[in-house]
Backbone as numpy.savetxt, mean C-alpha at the origin, in Angstrom:
# Nx Ny Nz CAx CAy CAz Cx Cy Cz
2.37 8.86 15.18 0.75 8.43 14.52 0.64 7.12 14.59
-1.02 7.05 14.12 -1.22 5.56 14.31 -1.96 5.03 13.04
-1.40 3.94 12.60 -1.43 3.63 10.95 -2.53 2.33 10.96
-3.53 2.34 10.10 -3.57 0.73 9.42 -3.28 0.30 8.38
-2.52 -1.17 8.57 -1.65 -1.49 7.04 -3.15 -2.94 6.68
-3.29 -2.95 5.55 -3.75 -3.99 4.71 -2.98 -4.54 3.75
-3.27 -6.02 3.73 -2.33 -6.85 2.95 -1.29 -7.24 3.55
-0.93 -7.14 5.15 0.18 -7.40 5.96 0.37 -9.08 5.47
-0.23 -9.99 5.07 0.06 -11.01 4.88 0.98 -11.46 3.36
0.78 -10.65 2.70 1.65 -10.34 1.43 2.86 -9.69 1.87
3.67 -9.88 0.92 5.12 -8.98 0.33 5.43 -7.82 0.63
4.41 -6.81 0.23 4.83 -5.50 0.38 3.79 -5.31 1.75
2.62 -5.69 2.21 2.59 -5.46 3.42 3.07 -5.37 4.61
4.07 -6.90 4.13 4.61 -7.33 5.27 5.89 -6.90 5.55
6.73 -6.26 4.27 7.49 -5.09 4.61 7.17 -4.45 4.61
5.84 -3.19 4.85 5.34 -2.14 5.32 5.51 -2.13 6.89
4.79 -3.28 7.16 4.38 -3.62 8.25 5.61 -3.36 9.36
7.06 -3.93 9.27 8.00 -4.74 9.68 8.76 -2.95 9.89
8.86 -1.93 8.61 9.20 -0.65 8.97 8.66 0.05 9.64
7.18 0.10 9.67 6.17 0.83 10.84 6.80 0.34 12.27
6.40 -0.74 12.54 7.04 -0.91 14.09 8.61 -0.69 14.24
9.12 -0.72 13.05 10.58 -0.02 13.91 10.81 1.29 13.84
9.94 2.10 13.76 9.79 3.70 13.13 9.30 4.02 14.70
10.35 4.77 15.44 9.34 5.30 16.56 8.84 6.20 16.58
8.35 6.61 15.57 6.72 7.93 15.58 5.52 7.22 14.94
5.70 5.97 14.97 4.68 5.53 14.87 4.48 4.63 16.01
3.22 4.88 16.75 3.32 4.34 17.81 2.01 3.09 18.16
1.36 3.02 16.95 -0.06 1.97 17.25 0.10 1.71 15.49
0.26 0.47 15.13 -0.31 -0.13 14.01 -1.40 -1.16 14.18
-2.72 -1.47 13.45 -3.64 -1.91 13.10 -3.43 -2.69 12.06
-3.56 -4.14 12.12 -3.30 -4.48 10.72 -4.96 -5.34 10.11
-5.31 -5.38 9.42 -6.76 -6.16 9.47 -6.45 -7.09 8.27
-6.64 -8.60 8.44 -5.87 -9.63 7.54 -7.34 -10.75 7.70
-7.47 -11.21 6.67 -8.06 -12.54 6.90 -7.46 -13.51 7.30
-6.20 -13.67 7.66 -5.73 -14.52 8.28 -4.18 -14.04 9.27
-4.05 -14.49 10.20 -3.05 -13.90 10.90 -1.49 -13.58 10.43
-0.95 -12.64 10.43 0.48 -12.49 10.35 1.15 -12.67 11.14
1.04 -13.32 11.82 2.05 -14.21 13.03 3.54 -13.19 12.97
2.96 -11.99 13.49 4.20 -10.86 14.05 3.83 -10.54 15.21
4.43 -10.60 16.16 4.53 -9.98 17.60 4.99 -9.00 17.66
4.00 -7.75 18.94 4.98 -6.33 18.75 4.03 -5.68 19.63
4.61 -5.10 20.82 3.71 -4.45 21.70 2.79 -3.29 20.55
3.52 -2.54 19.65 2.82 -1.61 18.92 1.60 -2.10 18.43
1.48 -3.68 17.86 0.55 -4.41 16.79 -0.55 -4.66 17.28
-1.79 -4.21 16.96 -3.70 -4.61 17.21 -3.17 -5.79 15.53
-4.49 -6.68 15.88 -4.63 -7.18 14.57 -6.20 -7.63 14.37
-7.04 -7.57 13.59 -8.65 -7.24 13.40 -8.26 -8.79 12.21
-8.57 -9.62 12.29 -9.09 -10.90 11.10 -10.57 -10.75 11.06
-10.49 -10.41 9.77 -11.88 -10.42 9.32 -11.75 -10.79 7.85
-12.69 -11.90 7.87 -13.21 -12.31 6.21 -13.36 -12.01 5.28
-14.53 -10.81 5.27 -14.99 -10.38 4.53 -14.58 -9.14 3.74
-14.19 -8.32 3.38 -13.49 -7.06 2.89 -14.64 -6.05 2.17
-15.44 -7.39 1.47 -16.26 -6.34 0.49 -17.49 -5.46 1.93
-17.39 -6.30 3.37 -17.90 -5.45 3.59 -17.52 -5.49 5.19
-16.82 -4.46 5.71 -16.32 -4.18 6.54 -16.65 -3.44 7.66
-18.25 -3.37 7.55 -19.40 -2.75 8.46 -19.37 -3.42 9.79
-19.38 -4.64 10.10 -19.02 -5.27 11.52 -17.64 -4.88 12.21
-16.63 -4.36 11.42 -15.52 -4.05 12.43 -15.26 -2.18 12.20
-16.25 -1.63 12.06 -16.32 -0.46 11.47 -15.82 0.42 12.98
-16.46 0.05 14.06 -16.43 1.02 14.99 -14.75 1.05 16.06
-14.34 -0.09 15.32 -12.52 -0.46 15.50 -11.66 0.24 14.89
-12.09 0.56 13.68 -11.33 1.60 12.49 -11.39 3.42 13.23
-12.00 3.55 13.67 -11.73 5.63 14.18 -10.51 5.71 14.70
-9.90 6.93 14.54 -9.18 7.38 15.52 -7.58 7.28 15.10
-7.43 6.81 13.69 -6.22 6.76 13.00 -5.49 7.66 11.96
-4.25 7.78 11.76 -4.17 9.09 11.10 -4.00 8.40 9.58
-2.87 7.46 9.17 -3.24 6.73 7.63 -3.48 5.22 7.82
-3.67 5.37 6.76 -3.93 3.87 6.17 -2.94 3.58 4.75
-2.08 2.51 4.93 -1.25 2.09 4.23 -1.74 0.90 3.39
-2.51 1.09 1.99 -3.41 0.14 1.73 -2.68 -0.58 0.54
-1.80 -1.99 1.06 -0.97 -3.02 0.63 -1.87 -4.24 -0.05
-3.21 -4.13 -0.23 -3.66 -5.51 -0.30 -3.91 -5.14 -2.01
-3.50 -6.55 -2.78 -3.65 -6.65 -4.09 -3.44 -7.80 -4.70
-3.78 -7.83 -5.96 -3.81 -9.20 -6.52 -3.17 -8.71 -8.11
-2.37 -9.83 -8.60 -1.74 -10.04 -10.13 -2.90 -10.11 -10.86
-3.30 -9.30 -12.03 -4.25 -9.41 -12.54 -3.93 -10.82 -13.83
-2.86 -11.18 -13.59 -2.66 -12.90 -14.63 -3.51 -13.93 -13.95
-4.09 -14.01 -14.67 -5.21 -15.54 -14.74 -6.09 -15.19 -14.06
-6.77 -14.17 -14.40 -8.44 -13.72 -13.45 -9.06 -13.35 -14.50
-10.26 -13.13 -14.67 -11.41 -12.64 -15.61 -11.03 -11.09 -14.98
-11.55 -10.11 -16.15 -11.55 -8.67 -15.97 -12.51 -8.49 -14.67
-14.09 -9.27 -15.12 -14.91 -8.57 -13.66 -14.22 -8.74 -12.34
-13.36 -10.40 -12.31 -12.82 -10.90 -10.84 -11.97 -9.01 -10.92
-10.84 -9.47 -11.49 -9.67 -8.41 -11.38 -10.58 -6.93 -10.56
-11.59 -6.50 -11.49 -12.01 -5.54 -10.87 -12.74 -5.36 -9.54
-13.06 -6.50 -9.78 -13.74 -6.67 -7.79 -13.18 -6.68 -7.28
-12.09 -6.84 -6.93 -11.19 -7.03 -6.35 -10.15 -6.03 -6.44
-9.86 -5.31 -7.10 -8.67 -4.22 -7.56 -9.44 -2.77 -7.00
-10.48 -2.96 -7.59 -11.27 -1.20 -7.58 -12.26 -1.73 -6.50
-13.35 -2.51 -6.48 -14.80 -2.44 -5.72 -14.44 -2.33 -4.57
-13.38 -3.54 -3.76 -13.10 -3.87 -2.27 -12.42 -2.61 -1.84
-11.34 -2.12 -2.92 -10.26 -1.10 -2.14 -11.51 0.03 -2.08
-12.38 0.49 -2.75 -13.03 1.82 -2.67 -13.80 1.66 -1.24
-14.22 0.08 -1.15 -15.34 0.10 0.27 -14.69 0.10 1.31
-13.23 -0.49 1.41 -12.68 -0.02 2.69 -12.35 1.54 2.48
-12.21 1.91 2.06 -11.50 3.52 1.59 -12.86 4.30 2.08
-13.80 4.15 1.59 -15.21 4.85 1.95 -15.47 5.05 3.61
-15.37 3.71 4.13 -15.60 3.66 5.63 -14.66 4.35 6.37
-13.39 4.10 5.93 -12.34 4.64 6.56 -12.17 6.26 6.54
-12.48 6.78 5.33 -12.50 8.09 5.87 -13.83 8.87 6.04
-15.18 8.34 6.27 -16.06 8.01 7.60 -16.04 8.05 8.70
-14.82 7.32 8.82 -14.56 7.22 10.36 -13.06 8.26 10.62
-12.45 8.21 9.56 -11.39 8.88 9.94 -10.96 10.16 8.77
-11.75 11.51 8.77 -11.55 12.68 7.92 -10.15 13.42 7.96
-9.33 13.51 8.94 -8.42 13.87 8.89 -7.17 12.23 8.45
-7.47 11.60 7.82 -6.66 10.51 7.61 -5.69 10.62 6.46
-4.86 10.03 6.10 -4.04 9.97 5.24 -4.05 8.98 4.33
-4.41 8.20 3.27 -4.69 7.08 2.88 -3.85 6.80 1.21
-2.43 6.02 1.63 -1.58 5.55 1.08 -2.16 4.28 0.02
-2.59 4.45 -1.30 -2.64 2.88 -2.00 -1.41 2.62 -3.07
-1.28 1.42 -2.77 0.04 1.11 -3.58 -0.77 0.66 -4.64
-0.42 0.94 -5.75 -1.02 0.52 -7.32 0.28 -0.03 -8.15
0.89 0.31 -8.79 2.47 -0.24 -9.34 2.77 0.95 -10.56
4.03 0.57 -10.87 4.49 1.28 -12.11 3.45 0.81 -13.34
3.01 2.06 -14.23 2.59 2.04 -15.49 1.06 2.20 -15.01
0.50 2.38 -14.00 -0.95 2.47 -13.58 -1.26 3.98 -14.79
-2.07 3.67 -15.42 -3.17 4.84 -16.52 -3.74 5.55 -15.44
-3.35 6.56 -15.03 -4.81 7.90 -14.58 -5.49 7.94 -15.88
-5.14 8.16 -17.21 -6.27 8.64 -17.98 -7.26 7.42 -17.92
-7.09 6.36 -17.86 -8.38 5.00 -17.53 -8.91 4.68 -18.85
-7.92 5.19 -19.93 -8.07 5.04 -20.98 -7.49 3.94 -22.39
-6.00 3.49 -21.42 -5.20 3.24 -21.88 -5.30 1.58 -22.79
-4.58 1.04 -23.38 -4.82 -0.54 -23.74 -4.88 -2.21 -22.65
-4.05 -1.29 -21.78 -3.38 -2.27 -20.50 -4.80 -2.14 -19.87
-5.19 -3.63 -19.55 -6.46 -3.44 -18.37 -5.94 -3.73 -16.87
-5.06 -3.89 -16.30 -4.54 -3.55 -15.06 -4.34 -2.11 -14.73
-3.99 -1.95 -15.68 -3.10 -0.29 -15.59 -4.74 0.45 -15.39
-5.48 0.57 -16.18 -6.42 0.98 -16.83 -7.43 1.05 -15.03
-8.02 0.15 -14.50 -8.46 -0.44 -13.34 -7.65 0.30 -12.33
-6.53 0.28 -12.36 -5.46 0.47 -11.23 -5.36 2.64 -11.09
-6.03 2.95 -12.03 -5.40 4.41 -12.81 -7.13 4.78 -12.53
-8.53 4.21 -12.52 -9.60 4.29 -12.07 -9.41 4.55 -10.09
-9.00 3.45 -9.90 -8.73 2.97 -8.22 -8.46 4.53 -7.91
-7.04 4.74 -8.05 -5.90 5.88 -7.69 -7.28 7.00 -7.74
-7.89 7.20 -8.91 -8.78 8.57 -9.36 -9.66 8.91 -8.07
-10.46 7.73 -7.96 -11.43 7.97 -6.97 -11.18 7.84 -5.66
-10.20 7.32 -5.62 -9.95 7.11 -4.27 -9.42 8.97 -3.55
-8.89 9.76 -4.58 -8.38 11.19 -4.52 -9.63 11.68 -4.35
-10.82 11.17 -4.91 -12.16 12.32 -4.69 -12.73 12.14 -3.21
-12.36 11.30 -2.65 -12.86 11.40 -1.12 -12.58 11.96 0.00
-13.09 12.18 0.87 -13.16 13.14 1.84 -11.99 12.97 3.22
-10.80 12.30 2.39 -9.54 12.50 3.21 -8.75 13.08 3.42
-8.38 13.58 4.59 -7.23 14.39 4.55 -6.18 14.61 2.84
-5.87 13.83 2.70 -4.98 13.81 1.89 -5.08 11.73 1.13
-4.83 11.65 -0.30 -4.78 10.39 -0.67 -3.79 10.55 -1.83
-3.01 9.46 -1.47 -1.93 9.00 -2.81 -1.90 7.86 -3.85
-1.66 7.85 -4.99 -0.98 6.78 -5.48 0.75 6.37 -5.44
0.73 5.27 -4.66 2.65 5.12 -4.78 2.64 3.84 -5.58
3.59 4.25 -6.73 3.52 3.15 -7.83 5.34 3.10 -8.04
5.41 1.45 -7.26 6.77 0.99 -7.13 7.28 -0.04 -8.47
7.78 0.11 -8.91 8.13 -0.95 -9.51 8.88 -2.33 -9.12
10.04 -2.71 -9.23 10.30 -4.31 -8.93 11.14 -3.28 -7.35
10.75 -4.44 -6.68 11.11 -3.94 -4.92 11.51 -5.00 -4.10
13.18 -4.27 -3.78 13.82 -5.31 -3.11 13.23 -5.73 -1.54
12.91 -6.53 -1.19 12.50 -7.15 -0.01 13.39 -7.41 0.63
12.80 -6.83 2.23 13.58 -6.60 3.47 14.38 -8.70 3.93
15.62 -8.68 4.06 15.88 -9.38 4.63 15.12 -10.24 5.55
14.86 -11.42 5.16 14.22 -12.16 6.40 12.84 -11.66 5.91
12.37 -11.64 5.01 10.77 -11.79 4.86 10.07 -12.77 4.86
9.29 -13.28 5.53 8.95 -14.73 5.12 7.82 -14.51 4.11
7.44 -13.31 3.19 5.88 -13.66 2.43 6.45 -12.86 1.05
7.76 -12.71 0.89 8.30 -12.48 -0.72 8.15 -13.65 -1.47
7.71 -13.11 -2.56 7.26 -14.00 -3.54 8.93 -14.87 -4.04
8.27 -15.88 -4.82 9.81 -16.95 -4.94 10.90 -15.98 -6.15
10.30 -15.64 -7.17 10.98 -14.75 -7.67 11.80 -13.34 -7.78
11.30 -13.10 -6.46 12.07 -11.69 -6.24 13.57 -11.87 -5.66
14.00 -13.51 -5.57 15.26 -13.80 -5.38 16.07 -13.47 -6.85
15.63 -13.30 -7.80 16.17 -13.06 -8.82 16.19 -11.61 -9.09
15.23 -10.81 -8.32 14.73 -9.43 -8.43 16.42 -9.13 -7.31
16.71 -9.54 -6.16 17.91 -9.16 -5.46 19.21 -9.51 -5.66
18.92 -10.09 -6.70 20.61 -10.57 -7.73 21.07 -9.39 -8.76
19.75 -8.86 -9.43 19.60 -8.40 -10.27 19.54 -6.63 -9.80
19.61 -6.87 -8.78 18.87 -5.04 -8.24 20.02 -4.00 -8.15
21.66 -4.63 -7.85 22.73 -3.40 -8.12 22.62 -2.84 -9.06
22.16 -3.76 -10.18 22.38 -3.54 -11.89 21.53 -2.68 -12.15
20.20 -3.10 -11.75 18.88 -2.46 -11.92 19.00 -1.05 -11.71
19.31 -1.06 -10.55 19.46 0.72 -9.99 19.93 1.16 -10.46
21.09 0.90 -10.94 22.56 2.00 -11.46 21.74 2.25 -13.42
21.14 1.39 -13.56 20.71 1.41 -15.13 19.39 2.20 -15.20
18.85 1.72 -14.17 17.07 2.33 -14.53 16.76 2.92 -12.93
16.71 3.57 -12.36 16.73 3.93 -10.96 15.36 3.71 -10.33
14.46 4.16 -11.18 13.23 4.63 -11.13 12.46 3.66 -11.04
12.98 2.51 -11.93 12.43 1.01 -11.44 12.19 -0.09 -10.12
13.47 0.60 -9.44 13.93 -0.20 -8.86 13.78 0.32 -7.35
13.08 -0.19 -6.10 13.19 0.57 -5.22 13.60 -0.40 -3.78
13.74 -0.14 -2.85 13.90 -1.31 -1.82 12.79 -1.27 -0.85
11.95 -2.41 -0.15 11.21 -2.39 0.63 11.07 -0.87 1.78
12.07 -1.10 2.35 12.84 0.32 3.64 11.73 1.38 2.56
12.78 1.59 1.39 12.50 3.06 0.96 10.98 3.08 0.49
10.42 2.25 -0.03 8.75 2.21 -0.35 7.76 3.08 1.28
8.13 1.90 2.05 7.84 2.15 3.34 7.51 3.61 3.99
9.04 4.34 3.98 9.39 5.24 4.62 8.63 6.21 3.77
8.84 6.10 2.41 7.84 6.94 1.47 6.71 7.50 1.81
5.94 6.04 2.82 4.29 6.50 2.65 4.21 6.96 3.82
5.08 6.65 5.17 5.11 7.51 6.30 5.20 9.08 6.45
6.28 9.29 5.29 6.85 10.28 4.64 5.18 11.43 4.10
4.71 10.73 3.00 3.44 11.27 2.71 2.31 11.35 4.32
2.23 10.39 4.75 1.00 10.48 6.01 1.67 11.82 7.04
3.18 12.14 6.87 3.29 13.12 8.04 3.29 14.56 7.49
3.68 14.43 5.99 3.70 15.80 5.92 2.90 16.01 4.68
1.89 14.98 3.68 0.48 15.45 3.00 1.75 16.27 1.59
2.74 16.26 0.92 2.71 16.67 -0.09 1.67 17.35 -1.33
1.80 17.82 -1.92 1.22 18.42 -2.98 0.57 17.47 -4.38
1.94 16.53 -4.43 2.11 15.80 -5.49 1.62 14.27 -5.12
0.42 13.97 -6.09 -0.57 13.14 -5.70 -0.10 11.56 -5.96
0.55 11.68 -7.16 0.91 10.28 -8.10 2.53 10.39 -7.34
2.54 9.14 -6.98 4.15 8.94 -6.04 4.89 8.34 -6.92
5.35 8.34 -8.24 6.45 7.39 -8.87 7.60 6.73 -8.42
8.58 6.02 -9.36 9.59 4.82 -8.70 10.74 6.68 -8.09
11.04 7.43 -9.07 11.87 8.30 -8.68 11.72 9.07 -7.58
10.23 9.17 -6.99 9.48 9.89 -6.00 9.97 9.27 -4.51
9.67 7.54 -4.80 9.69 6.61 -3.45 11.26 6.93 -3.15
12.28 7.40 -4.03 14.00 7.38 -3.94 13.72 8.50 -3.13
13.69 9.39 -3.60 14.08 11.22 -2.86 12.74 10.79 -1.85
11.61 10.76 -1.89 10.90 11.34 -0.29 11.57 10.47 0.86
11.93 9.01 0.75 12.30 7.95 1.62 13.60 8.82 2.15
14.51 9.54 1.55 15.56 10.23 2.20 15.27 11.35 3.10
13.83 11.17 3.02 13.62 12.69 4.17 12.77 12.23 5.39
13.14 10.75 5.65 12.24 10.30 6.85 13.53 9.51 7.86
């Protein structure tokens, strides 16, 4: 497969990138970033592009890919409702619409998060926005589109972009996994689940924590 990854300079995107580069079934990885990801690999191509609200200047470089692992995102903490929706919904939909036009046989995997609200009517703002994003992505003319909802993620050892507080997640991971498995996944499991989705296009479109653990075993 040939895959596109967004958000490769963030924790999730970096982990997904490293896992994809190690997978022999993936022959090419294209990352689209605002700044270099500082990873070197023969399978890796990189496009530096500042404005994700307008990817038309690079549109002709985005065809011929089998999957997109969309890992670009932002926390809702400390940001206005308007800005959060603009970044989370409008930016994602713009990129997805361009990719759907260029790659109608593409599988699109969107990292949302545990607690995402598919009804779009709940009390939690970020969950409503993520739910709307998932729902509208699934209406686009992709071969398949998925909302992937991890909880706490254990980074791959040596990741450069893991957030500082995740060192506590690593310490608590064995206990959390034992007590509430679906709320804790390994980065490799998350990445391998998306690879599985791209390869097999299962009918279930919303992938929760327990699904991530199970699907990762099949890769």
